[in-house]
JSON list of C-alpha atoms in Angstrom, two decimals:
[
{"chain": "A", "resi": 1, "resn": "MET", "atom": "CA", "xyz": [-7.04, 9.33, 9.33]},
{"chain": "A", "resi": 2, "resn": "ILE", "atom": "CA", "xyz": [-3.68, 7.99, 10.43]},
{"chain": "A", "resi": 3, "resn": "ALA", "atom": "CA", "xyz": [-0.97, 10.46, 9.49]},
{"chain": "A", "resi": 4, "resn": "LEU", "atom": "CA", "xyz": [1.29, 8.64, 7.08]},
{"chain": "A", "resi": 5, "resn": "THR", "atom": "CA", "xyz": [4.70, 9.71, 5.89]},
{"chain": "A", "resi": 6, "resn": "LEU", "atom": "CA", "xyz": [3.80, 8.54, 2.40]},
{"chain": "A", "resi": 7, "resn": "MET", "atom": "CA", "xyz": [2.30, 11.79, 1.19]},
{"chain": "A", "resi": 8, "resn": "LEU", "atom": "CA", "xyz": [4.57, 11.64, -1.85]},
{"chain": "A", "resi": 9, "resn": "ALA", "atom": "CA", "xyz": [2.01, 12.20, -4.57]},
{"chain": "A", "resi": 10, "resn": "ALA", "atom": "CA", "xyz": [2.82, 15.07, -6.90]},
{"chain": "A", "resi": 11, "resn": "ALA", "atom": "CA", "xyz": [-0.77, 15.33, -8.13]},
{"chain": "A", "resi": 12, "resn": "MET", "atom": "CA", "xyz": [-3.95, 13.50, -7.33]},
{"chain": "A", "resi": 13, "resn": "PRO", "atom": "CA", "xyz": [-5.80, 11.75, -10.15]},
{"chain": "A", "resi": 14, "resn": "ALA", "atom": "CA", "xyz": [-9.11, 12.97, -11.53]},
{"chain": "A", "resi": 15, "resn": "PRO", "atom": "CA", "xyz": [-12.27, 11.75, -9.73]},
{"chain": "A", "resi": 16, "resn": "ALA", "atom": "CA", "xyz": [-13.00, 9.00, -12.29]},
{"chain": "A", "resi": 17, "resn": "GLU", "atom": "CA", "xyz": [-9.43, 7.70, -11.94]},
{"chain": "A", "resi": 18, "resn": "GLN", "atom": "CA", "xyz": [-9.73, 7.83, -8.15]},
{"chain": "A", "resi": 19, "resn": "ALA", "atom": "CA", "xyz": [-12.89, 5.71, -8.35]},
{"chain": "A", "resi": 20, "resn": "ALA", "atom": "CA", "xyz": [-11.10, 3.16, -10.57]},
{"chain": "A", "resi": 21, "resn": "ILE", "atom": "CA", "xyz": [-8.21, 2.98, -8.09]},
{"chain": "A", "resi": 22, "resn": "PHE", "atom": "CA", "xyz": [-10.52, 2.50, -5.09]},
{"chain": "A", "resi": 23, "resn": "LYS", "atom": "CA", "xyz": [-12.52, -0.19, -6.92]},
{"chain": "A", "resi": 24, "resn": "ALA", "atom": "CA", "xyz": [-9.34, -2.07, -7.90]},
{"chain": "A", "resi": 25, "resn": "ALA", "atom": "CA", "xyz": [-8.23, -1.86, -4.25]},
{"chain": "A", "resi": 26, "resn": "GLY", "atom": "CA", "xyz": [-11.44, -3.67, -3.31]},
{"chain": "A", "resi": 27, "resn": "ALA", "atom": "CA", "xyz": [-13.06, -0.62, -1.73]},
{"chain": "A", "resi": 28, "resn": "THR", "atom": "CA", "xyz": [-16.78, 0.09, -1.81]},
{"chain": "A", "resi": 29, "resn": "ARG", "atom": "CA", "xyz": [-18.47, 3.44, -1.59]},
{"chain": "A", "resi": 30, "resn": "ARG", "atom": "CA", "xyz": [-20.44, 4.36, 1.55]},
{"chain": "A", "resi": 31, "resn": "GLY", "atom": "CA", "xyz": [-21.94, 7.81, 1.21]},
{"chain": "A", "resi": 32, "resn": "THR", "atom": "CA", "xyz": [-19.09, 10.13, 0.29]},
{"chain": "A", "resi": 33, "resn": "MET", "atom": "CA", "xyz": [-16.26, 7.82, 1.40]},
{"chain": "A", "resi": 34, "resn": "TRP", "atom": "CA", "xyz": [-14.58, 4.74, 0.00]},
{"chain": "A", "resi": 35, "resn": "MET", "atom": "CA", "xyz": [-13.99, 1.84, 2.38]},
{"chain": "A", "resi": 36, "resn": "MET", "atom": "CA", "xyz": [-11.76, -1.20, 2.06]},
{"chain": "A", "resi": 37, "resn": "CYS", "atom": "CA", "xyz": [-13.17, -2.57, 5.34]},
{"chain": "A", "resi": 38, "resn": "ALA", "atom": "CA", "xyz": [-16.93, -2.29, 4.89]},
{"chain": "A", "resi": 39, "resn": "GLU", "atom": "CA", "xyz": [-17.56, -3.75, 8.38]},
{"chain": "A", "resi": 40, "resn": "GLU", "atom": "CA", "xyz": [-15.67, -0.96, 10.20]},
{"chain": "A", "resi": 41, "resn": "PRO", "atom": "CA", "xyz": [-18.11, 0.46, 12.78]},
{"chain": "A", "resi": 42, "resn": "ARG", "atom": "CA", "xyz": [-16.38, 3.88, 12.94]},
{"chain": "A", "resi": 43, "resn": "PRO", "atom": "CA", "xyz": [-15.11, 4.35, 9.41]},
{"chain": "A", "resi": 44, "resn": "GLU", "atom": "CA", "xyz": [-12.47, 6.91, 8.52]},
{"chain": "A", "resi": 45, "resn": "GLY", "atom": "CA", "xyz": [-12.53, 5.96, 4.87]},
{"chain": "A", "resi": 46, "resn": "ALA", "atom": "CA", "xyz": [-9.77, 4.95, 2.52]},
{"chain": "A", "resi": 47, "resn": "ALA", "atom": "CA", "xyz": [-7.34, 7.48, 1.05]},
{"chain": "A", "resi": 48, "resn": "ILE", "atom": "CA", "xyz": [-5.00, 7.54, -1.91]},
{"chain": "A", "resi": 49, "resn": "GLU", "atom": "CA", "xyz": [-1.67, 8.12, -0.18]},
{"chain": "A", "resi": 50, "resn": "LEU", "atom": "CA", "xyz": [0.57, 7.85, -3.23]},
{"chain": "A", "resi": 51, "resn": "TYR", "atom": "CA", "xyz": [0.00, 8.32, -6.94]},
{"chain": "A", "resi": 52, "resn": "ARG", "atom": "CA", "xyz": [3.13, 8.30, -9.09]},
{"chain": "A", "resi": 53, "resn": "ASP", "atom": "CA", "xyz": [5.30, 6.11, -11.30]},
{"chain": "A", "resi": 54, "resn": "LEU", "atom": "CA", "xyz": [7.33, 3.92, -8.94]},
{"chain": "A", "resi": 55, "resn": "ASN", "atom": "CA", "xyz": [8.95, 1.53, -11.42]},
{"chain": "A", "resi": 56, "resn": "GLY", "atom": "CA", "xyz": [9.83, 3.85, -14.32]},
{"chain": "A", "resi": 57, "resn": "ASP", "atom": "CA", "xyz": [7.41, 2.37, -16.87]},
{"chain": "A", "resi": 58, "resn": "GLY", "atom": "CA", "xyz": [5.64, 5.68, -17.49]},
{"chain": "A", "resi": 59, "resn": "ARG", "atom": "CA", "xyz": [2.42, 4.59, -15.75]},
{"chain": "A", "resi": 60, "resn": "PRO", "atom": "CA", "xyz": [1.46, 5.50, -12.18]},
{"chain": "A", "resi": 61, "resn": "GLU", "atom": "CA", "xyz": [1.24, 3.21, -9.20]},
{"chain": "A", "resi": 62, "resn": "SER", "atom": "CA", "xyz": [-0.97, 4.00, -6.23]},
{"chain": "A", "resi": 63, "resn": "ILE", "atom": "CA", "xyz": [-1.04, 3.15, -2.55]},
{"chain": "A", "resi": 64, "resn": "VAL", "atom": "CA", "xyz": [-4.45, 3.24, -0.89]},
{"chain": "A", "resi": 65, "resn": "SER", "atom": "CA", "xyz": [-4.62, 3.15, 2.90]},
{"chain": "A", "resi": 66, "resn": "GLU", "atom": "CA", "xyz": [-7.30, 2.96, 5.54]},
{"chain": "A", "resi": 67, "resn": "GLY", "atom": "CA", "xyz": [-7.21, 3.19, 9.32]},
{"chain": "A", "resi": 68, "resn": "GLY", "atom": "CA", "xyz": [-9.16, 1.14, 11.84]},
{"chain": "A", "resi": 69, "resn": "THR", "atom": "CA", "xyz": [-8.77, -1.74, 14.27]},
{"chain": "A", "resi": 70, "resn": "PHE", "atom": "CA", "xyz": [-11.90, -3.70, 13.31]},
{"chain": "A", "resi": 71, "resn": "CYS", "atom": "CA", "xyz": [-10.32, -5.23, 10.18]},
{"chain": "A", "resi": 72, "resn": "TYR", "atom": "CA", "xyz": [-6.65, -4.45, 10.78]},
{"chain": "A", "resi": 73, "resn": "GLY", "atom": "CA", "xyz": [-6.19, -5.23, 14.48]},
{"chain": "A", "resi": 74, "resn": "ALA", "atom": "CA", "xyz": [-3.04, -4.03, 16.19]},
{"chain": "A", "resi": 75, "resn": "GLN", "atom": "CA", "xyz": [-1.68, -2.76, 12.87]},
{"chain": "A", "resi": 76, "resn": "GLU", "atom": "CA", "xyz": [-4.47, -0.13, 12.98]},
{"chain": "A", "resi": 77, "resn": "ALA", "atom": "CA", "xyz": [-4.18, 0.36, 9.22]},
{"chain": "A", "resi": 78, "resn": "GLY", "atom": "CA", "xyz": [-4.47, -1.49, 5.95]},
{"chain": "A", "resi": 79, "resn": "TYR", "atom": "CA", "xyz": [-3.07, -0.88, 2.50]},
{"chain": "A", "resi": 80, "resn": "ALA", "atom": "CA", "xyz": [-3.40, -1.85, -1.15]},
{"chain": "A", "resi": 81, "resn": "VAL", "atom": "CA", "xyz": [-0.70, -1.26, -3.76]},
{"chain": "A", "resi": 82, "resn": "LEU", "atom": "CA", "xyz": [-1.93, -0.92, -7.34]},
{"chain": "A", "resi": 83, "resn": "SER", "atom": "CA", "xyz": [-0.38, -0.47, -10.76]},
{"chain": "A", "resi": 84, "resn": "LYS", "atom": "CA", "xyz": [-1.95, 1.06, -13.85]},
{"chain": "A", "resi": 85, "resn": "GLN", "atom": "CA", "xyz": [-1.86, -1.43, -16.71]},
{"chain": "A", "resi": 86, "resn": "PRO", "atom": "CA", "xyz": [-1.17, -0.69, -20.41]},
{"chain": "A", "resi": 87, "resn": "ASP", "atom": "CA", "xyz": [-4.91, -0.98, -21.18]},
{"chain": "A", "resi": 88, "resn": "GLY", "atom": "CA", "xyz": [-5.72, 1.72, -18.60]},
{"chain": "A", "resi": 89, "resn": "SER", "atom": "CA", "xyz": [-7.13, -0.63, -15.95]},
{"chain": "A", "resi": 90, "resn": "TRP", "atom": "CA", "xyz": [-5.73, -0.90, -12.42]},
{"chain": "A", "resi": 91, "resn": "ARG", "atom": "CA", "xyz": [-4.28, -4.11, -10.96]},
{"chain": "A", "resi": 92, "resn": "LYS", "atom": "CA", "xyz": [-3.86, -4.79, -7.25]},
{"chain": "A", "resi": 93, "resn": "LEU", "atom": "CA", "xyz": [-0.30, -5.99, -6.66]},
{"chain": "A", "resi": 94, "resn": "THR", "atom": "CA", "xyz": [-0.57, -6.59, -2.91]},
{"chain": "A", "resi": 95, "resn": "SER", "atom": "CA", "xyz": [-2.62, -5.64, 0.12]},
{"chain": "A", "resi": 96, "resn": "GLY", "atom": "CA", "xyz": [-2.80, -6.36, 3.83]},
{"chain": "A", "resi": 97, "resn": "PRO", "atom": "CA", "xyz": [-2.62, -4.94, 7.33]},
{"chain": "A", "resi": 98, "resn": "GLY", "atom": "CA", "xyz": [0.02, -2.31, 8.07]},
{"chain": "A", "resi": 99, "resn": "ILE", "atom": "CA", "xyz": [1.46, 0.70, 6.29]},
{"chain": "A", "resi": 100, "resn": "ALA", "atom": "CA", "xyz": [3.24, 0.11, 2.98]},
{"chain": "A", "resi": 101, "resn": "GLU", "atom": "CA", "xyz": [6.19, 2.41, 2.35]},
{"chain": "A", "resi": 102, "resn": "PRO", "atom": "CA", "xyz": [8.22, 2.22, -0.89]},
{"chain": "A", "resi": 103, "resn": "MET", "atom": "CA", "xyz": [11.96, 1.80, -0.41]},
{"chain": "A", "resi": 104, "resn": "LYS", "atom": "CA", "xyz": [14.97, 2.61, -2.60]},
{"chain": "A", "resi": 105, "resn": "THR", "atom": "CA", "xyz": [15.81, -1.07, -3.15]},
{"chain": "A", "resi": 106, "resn": "LYS", "atom": "CA", "xyz": [14.01, -2.71, -6.08]},
{"chain": "A", "resi": 107, "resn": "GLY", "atom": "CA", "xyz": [12.69, -6.04, -7.27]},
{"chain": "A", "resi": 108, "resn": "ALA", "atom": "CA", "xyz": [11.71, -7.35, -10.70]},
{"chain": "A", "resi": 109, "resn": "GLY", "atom": "CA", "xyz": [10.43, -4.83, -13.21]},
{"chain": "A", "resi": 110, "resn": "GLY", "atom": "CA", "xyz": [11.87, -1.94, -11.18]},
{"chain": "A", "resi": 111, "resn": "TYR", "atom": "CA", "xyz": [9.12, -2.14, -8.55]},
{"chain": "A", "resi": 112, "resn": "PRO", "atom": "CA", "xyz": [10.36, -0.85, -5.19]},
{"chain": "A", "resi": 113, "resn": "ASP", "atom": "CA", "xyz": [10.61, -3.08, -2.17]},
{"chain": "A", "resi": 114, "resn": "LEU", "atom": "CA", "xyz": [7.95, -2.19, 0.40]},
{"chain": "A", "resi": 115, "resn": "SER", "atom": "CA", "xyz": [8.48, -1.87, 4.12]},
{"chain": "A", "resi": 116, "resn": "ILE", "atom": "CA", "xyz": [5.27, -2.93, 5.87]},
{"chain": "A", "resi": 117, "resn": "GLY", "atom": "CA", "xyz": [5.12, -0.85, 9.03]},
{"chain": "A", "resi": 118, "resn": "GLY", "atom": "CA", "xyz": [3.11, -1.53, 12.13]},
{"chain": "A", "resi": 119, "resn": "PRO", "atom": "CA", "xyz": [3.65, -1.85, 15.86]},
{"chain": "A", "resi": 120, "resn": "GLY", "atom": "CA", "xyz": [7.05, -2.95, 17.07]},
{"chain": "A", "resi": 121, "resn": "PHE", "atom": "CA", "xyz": [10.60, -2.47, 15.89]},
{"chain": "A", "resi": 122, "resn": "CYS", "atom": "CA", "xyz": [11.16, -5.07, 13.18]},
{"chain": "A", "resi": 123, "resn": "PHE", "atom": "CA", "xyz": [9.22, -4.79, 9.93]},
{"chain": "A", "resi": 124, "resn": "PRO", "atom": "CA", "xyz": [8.85, -7.12, 6.96]},
{"chain": "A", "resi": 125, "resn": "VAL", "atom": "CA", "xyz": [10.20, -5.96, 3.64]},
{"chain": "A", "resi": 126, "resn": "VAL", "atom": "CA", "xyz": [8.47, -7.47, 0.62]},
{"chain": "A", "resi": 127, "resn": "ARG", "atom": "CA", "xyz": [9.88, -7.62, -2.92]},
{"chain": "A", "resi": 128, "resn": "TRP", "atom": "CA", "xyz": [8.15, -7.92, -6.30]},
{"chain": "A", "resi": 129, "resn": "ASN", "atom": "CA", "xyz": [9.28, -11.16, -8.02]},
{"chain": "A", "resi": 130, "resn": "GLY", "atom": "CA", "xyz": [7.51, -10.48, -11.33]},
{"chain": "A", "resi": 131, "resn": "ARG", "atom": "CA", "xyz": [4.21, -12.05, -10.21]},
{"chain": "A", "resi": 132, "resn": "GLU", "atom": "CA", "xyz": [3.67, -11.00, -6.59]},
{"chain": "A", "resi": 133, "resn": "TYR", "atom": "CA", "xyz": [5.19, -9.29, -3.59]},
{"chain": "A", "resi": 134, "resn": "VAL", "atom": "CA", "xyz": [6.86, -11.84, -1.29]},
{"chain": "A", "resi": 135, "resn": "ASN", "atom": "CA", "xyz": [8.69, -11.59, 2.04]},
{"chain": "A", "resi": 136, "resn": "GLN", "atom": "CA", "xyz": [12.33, -10.77, 1.40]},
{"chain": "A", "resi": 137, "resn": "ARG", "atom": "CA", "xyz": [13.80, -9.67, 4.74]},
{"chain": "A", "resi": 138, "resn": "PHE", "atom": "CA", "xyz": [13.12, -7.85, 8.01]},
{"chain": "A", "resi": 139, "resn": "GLU", "atom": "CA", "xyz": [14.50, -4.40, 8.83]},
{"chain": "A", "resi": 140, "resn": "TYR", "atom": "CA", "xyz": [14.36, -1.64, 11.38]},
{"chain": "A", "resi": 141, "resn": "GLU", "atom": "CA", "xyz": [15.80, 1.76, 10.50]},
{"chain": "A", "resi": 142, "resn": "GLY", "atom": "CA", "xyz": [17.68, 0.23, 7.56]},
{"chain": "A", "resi": 143, "resn": "LYS", "atom": "CA", "xyz": [19.31, -2.54, 9.58]},
{"chain": "A", "resi": 144, "resn": "PRO", "atom": "CA", "xyz": [18.49, -6.27, 9.52]},
{"chain": "A", "resi": 145, "resn": "CYS", "atom": "CA", "xyz": [16.46, -7.52, 12.46]},
{"chain": "A", "resi": 146, "resn": "ARG", "atom": "CA", "xyz": [14.69, -10.64, 13.65]},
{"chain": "A", "resi": 147, "resn": "PRO", "atom": "CA", "xyz": [10.98, -10.37, 14.47]},
{"chain": "A", "resi": 148, "resn": "GLY", "atom": "CA", "xyz": [9.98, -11.13, 18.04]},
{"chain": "A", "resi": 149, "resn": "ARG", "atom": "CA", "xyz": [13.40, -10.29, 19.48]}
]
């Protein structure tokens, strides 16, 4: 599995909660592993990289990641960001290729901005607007940048 710097989880959820998170992320079970990209010929499996309250509402959020080039191309990884809802279900807030890393800056509802890492030196930062995560800016090492330059 790709070594991510997101290993911020204080405690991992119980197995039933893990299954609910993977299912909400769109993953399917293959043998003992969960996969977001079922077509991956050499699967590494998805992993829960983060499980904690990110927006201060008392309910956990989760980031699920998976490595592989078959579905994620040059990014070599994919992610899904989920939030536990008041009724106990999980809702996918965003997903895509790259590595999602929560930032200190925040959008609506206290959700952190996400830096979407991948190859190169200029990464998109997405912000929660109350309905979805949308592109907000581009940064590299905390400084504004312009992609492709």
